[in-house]
Amino acid sequence: MSAPKKPLLLMTAASDTAPNTLTRIATYKNYADAFICAGCTVVCASGGENGAAEQLAEIADGLFLTGGVDVSPKLYGEEKIPQCGQSDEWRDRTEAACFKAFMEAGKPVFGICRGMQMINVLMGGTLYQDITEKLHVSHPYDSIHEIDAVKNSVISRLFGEKFIVNSFHHQAVKSLAPGLVPLAYSADGRIIEGFCHKELPILAVQWHPERMTGVGKLTQAGPDMAPLFQYFTETILRKDIR
């Protein structure tokens, strides 16, 4: 008797230059581990051009946009300010192509940190290029803080209406794209910490839940985030399993 089919999740990664000057594609293994523990098979995207994104959207059951460097302000029509960090044009192109293909195929999308910001931008929203500069808030990298989940949202059902998360970002959603609905806010209400789409299978969070679960758990404060990965896998991805 064959084992039940696992959802196949396409995960994005960054490009950078190795010491030998060759370009490599890399990301943190714990992104994949969190979804593997939830019952997925995870593969990395190596490009999205020349029909690759469309083919990947046919094969995979969902798309996972991971964290990383800043989204290029060119994608939301702004000039780069000095506080805006490094961008990755190859990654921006690859993620834009894959997101478009998966949306056209009606496949689910999950985003973490930069991934959440990228989804917002690709759907017509904008970002604060630097929240300290633009919002005058103290939001130290690799810190923890409390967030407020929207009542009766999937986030509040999983973790309650108030809980602790980690923080590894200096950018955030400014104008929310049409169709997206906030699921959680920072405790001061100024930063959107999670959203979903009104109709489409899109879910994203600003914190790093993959660092709050598993054997190599990095952030000890706050709830174990395994239920978030389980929810996306069991409730959203498996609807597309044939």
PDB file of C-alpha atoms in Angstrom:
ATOM      1  CA  MET A   1       0.000   0.000   0.000  1.00  0.00           C
ATOM      2  CA  SER A   2       1.509   3.350  -1.068  1.00  0.00           C
ATOM      3  CA  ALA A   3       1.918   6.216   1.391  1.00  0.00           C
ATOM      4  CA  PRO A   4      -0.507   9.163   1.114  1.00  0.00           C
ATOM      5  CA  LYS A   5       0.683  11.878  -1.246  1.00  0.00           C
ATOM      6  CA  LYS A   6       2.354  14.786   0.518  1.00  0.00           C
ATOM      7  CA  PRO A   7       1.727  18.372  -0.605  1.00  0.00           C
ATOM      8  CA  LEU A   8       4.585  19.647  -2.767  1.00  0.00           C
ATOM      9  CA  LEU A   9       5.617  23.168  -1.723  1.00  0.00           C
ATOM     10  CA  LEU A  10       7.816  25.391  -3.884  1.00  0.00           C
ATOM     11  CA  MET A  11      10.095  27.543  -1.702  1.00  0.00           C
ATOM     12  CA  THR A  12      11.969  30.631  -2.874  1.00  0.00           C
ATOM     13  CA  ALA A  13      15.576  31.448  -2.052  1.00  0.00           C
ATOM     14  CA  ALA A  14      18.149  34.214  -2.457  1.00  0.00           C
ATOM     15  CA  SER A  15      20.982  34.612  -4.927  1.00  0.00           C
ATOM     16  CA  ASP A  16      24.437  35.679  -3.849  1.00  0.00           C
ATOM     17  CA  THR A  17      28.062  35.443  -4.919  1.00  0.00           C
ATOM     18  CA  ALA A  18      30.235  32.639  -3.556  1.00  0.00           C
ATOM     19  CA  PRO A  19      33.936  33.170  -2.706  1.00  0.00           C
ATOM     20  CA  ASN A  20      34.819  31.706  -6.120  1.00  0.00           C
ATOM     21  CA  THR A  21      32.648  34.434  -7.745  1.00  0.00           C
ATOM     22  CA  LEU A  22      30.029  31.951  -8.941  1.00  0.00           C
ATOM     23  CA  THR A  23      26.392  32.822  -8.224  1.00  0.00           C
ATOM     24  CA  ARG A  24      24.667  30.473  -5.819  1.00  0.00           C
ATOM     25  CA  ILE A  25      21.105  30.017  -4.580  1.00  0.00           C
ATOM     26  CA  ALA A  26      20.722  29.683  -0.818  1.00  0.00           C
ATOM     27  CA  THR A  27      18.301  29.935   2.085  1.00  0.00           C
ATOM     28  CA  TYR A  28      17.960  28.701   5.668  1.00  0.00           C
ATOM     29  CA  LYS A  29      17.125  25.017   6.045  1.00  0.00           C
ATOM     30  CA  ASN A  30      14.736  25.659   8.944  1.00  0.00           C
ATOM     31  CA  TYR A  31      12.241  27.232   6.505  1.00  0.00           C
ATOM     32  CA  ALA A  32      11.912  23.877   4.782  1.00  0.00           C
ATOM     33  CA  ASP A  33      12.123  21.903   8.043  1.00  0.00           C
ATOM     34  CA  ALA A  34       9.058  23.668   9.471  1.00  0.00           C
ATOM     35  CA  PHE A  35       6.938  22.574   6.510  1.00  0.00           C
ATOM     36  CA  ILE A  36       8.524  19.122   6.288  1.00  0.00           C
ATOM     37  CA  CYS A  37       7.500  18.563   9.920  1.00  0.00           C
ATOM     38  CA  ALA A  38       3.992  19.667   8.936  1.00  0.00           C
ATOM     39  CA  GLY A  39       3.866  16.947   6.262  1.00  0.00           C
ATOM     40  CA  CYS A  40       5.095  18.668   3.087  1.00  0.00           C
ATOM     41  CA  THR A  41       7.719  17.872   0.508  1.00  0.00           C
ATOM     42  CA  VAL A  42       9.685  21.083  -0.125  1.00  0.00           C
ATOM     43  CA  VAL A  43      11.726  22.060  -3.196  1.00  0.00           C
ATOM     44  CA  CYS A  44      13.579  25.289  -4.055  1.00  0.00           C
ATOM     45  CA  ALA A  45      12.896  27.473  -7.091  1.00  0.00           C
ATOM     46  CA  SER A  46      15.946  28.035  -9.303  1.00  0.00           C
ATOM     47  CA  GLY A  47      14.275  30.550 -11.627  1.00  0.00           C
ATOM     48  CA  GLY A  48      10.963  31.594 -13.092  1.00  0.00           C
ATOM     49  CA  GLU A  49      11.673  32.817 -16.613  1.00  0.00           C
ATOM     50  CA  ASN A  50      10.887  31.317 -20.022  1.00  0.00           C
ATOM     51  CA  GLY A  51       7.838  29.424 -18.823  1.00  0.00           C
ATOM     52  CA  ALA A  52       9.528  27.898 -15.761  1.00  0.00           C
ATOM     53  CA  ALA A  53       7.167  29.605 -13.294  1.00  0.00           C
ATOM     54  CA  GLU A  54       4.093  28.329 -15.130  1.00  0.00           C
ATOM     55  CA  GLN A  55       5.463  24.785 -15.194  1.00  0.00           C
ATOM     56  CA  LEU A  56       6.327  24.948 -11.508  1.00  0.00           C
ATOM     57  CA  ALA A  57       2.794  26.156 -10.734  1.00  0.00           C
ATOM     58  CA  GLU A  58       1.427  23.099 -12.536  1.00  0.00           C
ATOM     59  CA  ILE A  59       3.644  20.701 -10.576  1.00  0.00           C
ATOM     60  CA  ALA A  60       3.617  22.186  -7.063  1.00  0.00           C
ATOM     61  CA  ASP A  61       0.632  22.501  -4.739  1.00  0.00           C
ATOM     62  CA  GLY A  62       1.676  25.807  -3.207  1.00  0.00           C
ATOM     63  CA  LEU A  63       4.276  28.583  -3.100  1.00  0.00           C
ATOM     64  CA  PHE A  64       6.304  29.703  -0.068  1.00  0.00           C
ATOM     65  CA  LEU A  65       7.994  33.128  -0.190  1.00  0.00           C
ATOM     66  CA  THR A  66      10.730  33.201   2.448  1.00  0.00           C
ATOM     67  CA  GLY A  67      12.493  36.038   4.277  1.00  0.00           C
ATOM     68  CA  GLY A  68      15.554  37.895   3.064  1.00  0.00           C
ATOM     69  CA  VAL A  69      16.891  41.210   1.809  1.00  0.00           C
ATOM     70  CA  ASP A  70      14.747  44.265   1.058  1.00  0.00           C
ATOM     71  CA  VAL A  71      12.205  44.263  -1.754  1.00  0.00           C
ATOM     72  CA  SER A  72      13.307  46.763  -4.410  1.00  0.00           C
ATOM     73  CA  PRO A  73      11.333  50.033  -4.054  1.00  0.00           C
ATOM     74  CA  LYS A  74      11.126  50.121  -7.861  1.00  0.00           C
ATOM     75  CA  LEU A  75       8.462  47.428  -7.593  1.00  0.00           C
ATOM     76  CA  TYR A  76       6.120  49.826  -5.784  1.00  0.00           C
ATOM     77  CA  GLY A  77       7.093  53.003  -7.595  1.00  0.00           C
ATOM     78  CA  GLU A  78       9.361  54.693  -5.062  1.00  0.00           C
ATOM     79  CA  GLU A  79      12.912  55.994  -5.086  1.00  0.00           C
ATOM     80  CA  LYS A  80      15.280  54.189  -2.753  1.00  0.00           C
ATOM     81  CA  ILE A  81      16.076  56.064   0.468  1.00  0.00           C
ATOM     82  CA  PRO A  82      19.498  55.740   2.191  1.00  0.00           C
ATOM     83  CA  GLN A  83      18.049  53.536   4.946  1.00  0.00           C
ATOM     84  CA  CYS A  84      16.744  50.984   2.442  1.00  0.00           C
ATOM     85  CA  GLY A  85      19.059  47.999   2.320  1.00  0.00           C
ATOM     86  CA  GLN A  86      20.379  45.643  -0.337  1.00  0.00           C
ATOM     87  CA  SER A  87      17.952  44.132  -2.845  1.00  0.00           C
ATOM     88  CA  ASP A  88      18.168  41.010  -5.023  1.00  0.00           C
ATOM     89  CA  GLU A  89      16.913  41.662  -8.547  1.00  0.00           C
ATOM     90  CA  TRP A  90      17.105  37.995  -9.576  1.00  0.00           C
ATOM     91  CA  ARG A  91      14.995  37.041  -6.584  1.00  0.00           C
ATOM     92  CA  ASP A  92      12.508  39.835  -7.194  1.00  0.00           C
ATOM     93  CA  ARG A  93      12.035  38.644 -10.792  1.00  0.00           C
ATOM     94  CA  THR A  94      11.776  34.986  -9.820  1.00  0.00           C
ATOM     95  CA  GLU A  95       9.287  35.579  -7.030  1.00  0.00           C
ATOM     96  CA  ALA A  96       7.179  37.923  -9.157  1.00  0.00           C
ATOM     97  CA  ALA A  97       6.975  35.344 -11.966  1.00  0.00           C
ATOM     98  CA  CYS A  98       6.180  32.479  -9.586  1.00  0.00           C
ATOM     99  CA  PHE A  99       3.587  34.467  -7.655  1.00  0.00           C
ATOM    100  CA  LYS A 100       1.794  35.443 -10.869  1.00  0.00           C
ATOM    101  CA  ALA A 101       1.815  31.840 -12.105  1.00  0.00           C
ATOM    102  CA  PHE A 102       0.548  30.391  -8.830  1.00  0.00           C
ATOM    103  CA  MET A 103      -2.187  33.003  -8.564  1.00  0.00           C
ATOM    104  CA  GLU A 104      -3.347  32.279 -12.109  1.00  0.00           C
ATOM    105  CA  ALA A 105      -3.374  28.572 -11.249  1.00  0.00           C
ATOM    106  CA  GLY A 106      -5.389  29.211  -8.082  1.00  0.00           C
ATOM    107  CA  LYS A 107      -2.667  27.695  -5.893  1.00  0.00           C
ATOM    108  CA  PRO A 108      -2.028  28.715  -2.244  1.00  0.00           C
ATOM    109  CA  VAL A 109       0.767  31.097  -1.212  1.00  0.00           C
ATOM    110  CA  PHE A 110       2.451  31.504   2.182  1.00  0.00           C
ATOM    111  CA  GLY A 111       4.822  34.356   3.078  1.00  0.00           C
ATOM    112  CA  ILE A 112       7.245  35.069   5.925  1.00  0.00           C
ATOM    113  CA  CYS A 113       8.793  38.520   6.628  1.00  0.00           C
ATOM    114  CA  ARG A 114      10.133  39.681   3.231  1.00  0.00           C
ATOM    115  CA  GLY A 115       7.722  37.128   1.731  1.00  0.00           C
ATOM    116  CA  MET A 116       4.772  38.935   3.301  1.00  0.00           C
ATOM    117  CA  GLN A 117       6.079  42.266   2.037  1.00  0.00           C
ATOM    118  CA  MET A 118       6.613  40.856  -1.455  1.00  0.00           C
ATOM    119  CA  ILE A 119       3.062  39.519  -1.630  1.00  0.00           C
ATOM    120  CA  ASN A 120       1.715  42.927  -0.624  1.00  0.00           C
ATOM    121  CA  VAL A 121       3.817  44.709  -3.264  1.00  0.00           C
ATOM    122  CA  LEU A 122       2.967  42.238  -6.047  1.00  0.00           C
ATOM    123  CA  MET A 123      -0.733  42.737  -5.321  1.00  0.00           C
ATOM    124  CA  GLY A 124      -0.494  46.543  -5.478  1.00  0.00           C
ATOM    125  CA  GLY A 125       0.530  47.613  -1.972  1.00  0.00           C
ATOM    126  CA  THR A 126       3.513  49.629  -0.740  1.00  0.00           C
ATOM    127  CA  LEU A 127       6.121  49.369   2.021  1.00  0.00           C
ATOM    128  CA  TYR A 128       7.805  51.563   4.597  1.00  0.00           C
ATOM    129  CA  GLN A 129      11.416  51.377   3.429  1.00  0.00           C
ATOM    130  CA  ASP A 130      12.612  51.816   7.002  1.00  0.00           C
ATOM    131  CA  ILE A 131      10.238  51.820   9.956  1.00  0.00           C
ATOM    132  CA  THR A 132      12.615  53.703  12.240  1.00  0.00           C
ATOM    133  CA  GLU A 133      12.987  56.501   9.683  1.00  0.00           C
ATOM    134  CA  LYS A 134       9.352  56.607   8.555  1.00  0.00           C
ATOM    135  CA  LEU A 135       7.389  55.585  11.665  1.00  0.00           C
ATOM    136  CA  HIS A 136       9.899  56.621  14.337  1.00  0.00           C
ATOM    137  CA  VAL A 137       9.466  53.322  16.158  1.00  0.00           C
ATOM    138  CA  SER A 138      12.126  51.305  17.943  1.00  0.00           C
ATOM    139  CA  HIS A 139      12.051  47.814  16.474  1.00  0.00           C
ATOM    140  CA  PRO A 140      15.477  46.227  17.076  1.00  0.00           C
ATOM    141  CA  TYR A 141      16.617  43.371  14.847  1.00  0.00           C
ATOM    142  CA  ASP A 142      16.486  39.962  16.609  1.00  0.00           C
ATOM    143  CA  SER A 143      14.174  41.174  19.364  1.00  0.00           C
ATOM    144  CA  ILE A 144      10.832  40.019  20.733  1.00  0.00           C
ATOM    145  CA  HIS A 145       7.597  41.927  21.228  1.00  0.00           C
ATOM    146  CA  GLU A 146       3.893  41.397  21.787  1.00  0.00           C
ATOM    147  CA  ILE A 147       1.345  41.453  18.990  1.00  0.00           C
ATOM    148  CA  ASP A 148      -2.450  41.667  18.923  1.00  0.00           C
ATOM    149  CA  ALA A 149      -4.254  39.175  16.721  1.00  0.00           C
ATOM    150  CA  VAL A 150      -7.572  40.209  15.198  1.00  0.00           C
ATOM    151  CA  LYS A 151     -10.440  38.627  17.127  1.00  0.00           C
ATOM    152  CA  ASN A 152     -11.782  35.417  15.543  1.00  0.00           C
ATOM    153  CA  SER A 153      -8.999  35.411  12.938  1.00  0.00           C
ATOM    154  CA  VAL A 154      -7.025  32.257  12.155  1.00  0.00           C
ATOM    155  CA  ILE A 155      -4.073  33.725  14.069  1.00  0.00           C
ATOM    156  CA  SER A 156      -6.122  34.350  17.226  1.00  0.00           C
ATOM    157  CA  ARG A 157      -7.667  30.879  16.969  1.00  0.00           C
ATOM    158  CA  LEU A 158      -4.214  29.314  16.810  1.00  0.00           C
ATOM    159  CA  PHE A 159      -2.361  31.401  19.403  1.00  0.00           C
ATOM    160  CA  GLY A 160      -4.797  33.693  21.220  1.00  0.00           C
ATOM    161  CA  GLU A 161      -5.370  37.421  20.876  1.00  0.00           C
ATOM    162  CA  LYS A 162      -2.071  38.467  22.498  1.00  0.00           C
ATOM    163  CA  PHE A 163       1.243  36.650  22.257  1.00  0.00           C
ATOM    164  CA  ILE A 164       4.977  37.153  21.794  1.00  0.00           C
ATOM    165  CA  VAL A 165       6.770  36.959  18.433  1.00  0.00           C
ATOM    166  CA  ASN A 166      10.299  37.626  17.223  1.00  0.00           C
ATOM    167  CA  SER A 167      11.365  40.474  14.946  1.00  0.00           C
ATOM    168  CA  PHE A 168      13.981  40.464  12.171  1.00  0.00           C
ATOM    169  CA  HIS A 169      12.787  43.286   9.912  1.00  0.00           C
ATOM    170  CA  HIS A 170      13.244  47.002   9.351  1.00  0.00           C
ATOM    171  CA  GLN A 171      10.580  47.349   6.633  1.00  0.00           C
ATOM    172  CA  ALA A 172       6.818  46.838   6.879  1.00  0.00           C
ATOM    173  CA  VAL A 173       3.547  47.143   5.010  1.00  0.00           C
ATOM    174  CA  LYS A 174       2.516  50.765   4.417  1.00  0.00           C
ATOM    175  CA  SER A 175      -0.547  50.628   2.178  1.00  0.00           C
ATOM    176  CA  LEU A 176      -2.220  47.222   2.177  1.00  0.00           C
ATOM    177  CA  ALA A 177      -2.980  45.814  -1.271  1.00  0.00           C
ATOM    178  CA  PRO A 178      -6.621  45.478  -2.369  1.00  0.00           C
ATOM    179  CA  GLY A 179      -8.202  42.275  -1.126  1.00  0.00           C
ATOM    180  CA  LEU A 180      -5.777  41.696   1.727  1.00  0.00           C
ATOM    181  CA  VAL A 181      -7.125  41.628   5.281  1.00  0.00           C
ATOM    182  CA  PRO A 182      -5.006  42.241   8.426  1.00  0.00           C
ATOM    183  CA  LEU A 183      -4.796  39.338  10.877  1.00  0.00           C
ATOM    184  CA  ALA A 184      -2.499  40.874  13.502  1.00  0.00           C
ATOM    185  CA  TYR A 185      -0.822  44.126  14.503  1.00  0.00           C
ATOM    186  CA  SER A 186       2.144  45.151  16.625  1.00  0.00           C
ATOM    187  CA  ALA A 187       1.071  46.066  20.152  1.00  0.00           C
ATOM    188  CA  ASP A 188       1.090  49.776  19.288  1.00  0.00           C
ATOM    189  CA  GLY A 189      -1.137  49.092  16.269  1.00  0.00           C
ATOM    190  CA  ARG A 190       1.270  50.699  13.790  1.00  0.00           C
ATOM    191  CA  ILE A 191       2.673  47.643  12.002  1.00  0.00           C
ATOM    192  CA  ILE A 192       0.636  44.946  10.265  1.00  0.00           C
ATOM    193  CA  GLU A 193       2.055  41.635  11.496  1.00  0.00           C
ATOM    194  CA  GLY A 194      -0.052  39.255   9.406  1.00  0.00           C
ATOM    195  CA  PHE A 195      -2.650  39.159   6.657  1.00  0.00           C
ATOM    196  CA  CYS A 196      -4.711  36.892   4.464  1.00  0.00           C
ATOM    197  CA  HIS A 197      -6.763  37.471   1.321  1.00  0.00           C
ATOM    198  CA  LYS A 198     -10.536  37.865   1.372  1.00  0.00           C
ATOM    199  CA  GLU A 199     -11.038  35.179  -1.270  1.00  0.00           C
ATOM    200  CA  LEU A 200      -7.702  33.730  -2.395  1.00  0.00           C
ATOM    201  CA  PRO A 201      -5.623  31.134  -0.449  1.00  0.00           C
ATOM    202  CA  ILE A 202      -2.954  33.607   0.716  1.00  0.00           C
ATOM    203  CA  LEU A 203      -1.553  33.741   4.251  1.00  0.00           C
ATOM    204  CA  ALA A 204       1.491  35.687   5.479  1.00  0.00           C
ATOM    205  CA  VAL A 205       3.158  36.852   8.701  1.00  0.00           C
ATOM    206  CA  GLN A 206       5.812  39.477   9.421  1.00  0.00           C
ATOM    207  CA  TRP A 207       7.645  37.569  12.156  1.00  0.00           C
ATOM    208  CA  HIS A 208       9.753  34.406  11.657  1.00  0.00           C
ATOM    209  CA  PRO A 209       7.682  31.437  12.886  1.00  0.00           C
ATOM    210  CA  GLU A 210      10.243  28.934  11.550  1.00  0.00           C
ATOM    211  CA  ARG A 211      12.622  30.229  14.239  1.00  0.00           C
ATOM    212  CA  MET A 212       9.972  29.597  16.924  1.00  0.00           C
ATOM    213  CA  THR A 213       9.549  25.854  16.398  1.00  0.00           C
ATOM    214  CA  GLY A 214      11.476  22.649  15.795  1.00  0.00           C
ATOM    215  CA  VAL A 215      14.638  21.065  17.174  1.00  0.00           C
ATOM    216  CA  GLY A 216      16.796  24.080  16.316  1.00  0.00           C
ATOM    217  CA  LYS A 217      14.369  26.618  17.784  1.00  0.00           C
ATOM    218  CA  LEU A 218      16.135  29.992  17.957  1.00  0.00           C
ATOM    219  CA  THR A 219      13.519  32.202  19.666  1.00  0.00           C
ATOM    220  CA  GLN A 220      12.613  30.694  23.025  1.00  0.00           C
ATOM    221  CA  ALA A 221       9.929  33.249  23.941  1.00  0.00           C
ATOM    222  CA  GLY A 222       6.378  32.978  22.628  1.00  0.00           C
ATOM    223  CA  PRO A 223       4.258  30.006  21.569  1.00  0.00           C
ATOM    224  CA  ASP A 224       5.511  27.102  19.489  1.00  0.00           C
ATOM    225  CA  MET A 225       4.643  28.052  15.907  1.00  0.00           C
ATOM    226  CA  ALA A 226       4.204  24.503  14.572  1.00  0.00           C
ATOM    227  CA  PRO A 227       0.388  24.937  14.448  1.00  0.00           C
ATOM    228  CA  LEU A 228       0.767  27.739  11.873  1.00  0.00           C
ATOM    229  CA  PHE A 229       2.637  25.460   9.464  1.00  0.00           C
ATOM    230  CA  GLN A 230       0.189  22.643  10.192  1.00  0.00           C
ATOM    231  CA  TYR A 231      -2.746  24.937   9.470  1.00  0.00           C
ATOM    232  CA  PHE A 232      -1.411  26.041   6.102  1.00  0.00           C
ATOM    233  CA  THR A 233      -0.514  22.465   5.163  1.00  0.00           C
ATOM    234  CA  GLU A 234      -3.651  20.689   6.332  1.00  0.00           C
ATOM    235  CA  THR A 235      -6.314  23.345   5.783  1.00  0.00           C
ATOM    236  CA  ILE A 236      -5.055  25.215   2.710  1.00  0.00           C
ATOM    237  CA  LEU A 237      -2.581  23.093   0.751  1.00  0.00           C
ATOM    238  CA  ARG A 238      -4.416  19.792   0.995  1.00  0.00           C
ATOM    239  CA  LYS A 239      -7.463  21.249  -0.742  1.00  0.00           C
ATOM    240  CA  ASP A 240      -5.378  21.077  -3.928  1.00  0.00           C
ATOM    241  CA  ILE A 241      -4.122  17.512  -3.424  1.00  0.00           C
ATOM    242  CA  ARG A 242      -5.620  15.279  -6.076  1.00  0.00           C
TER     243      ARG A 242
END
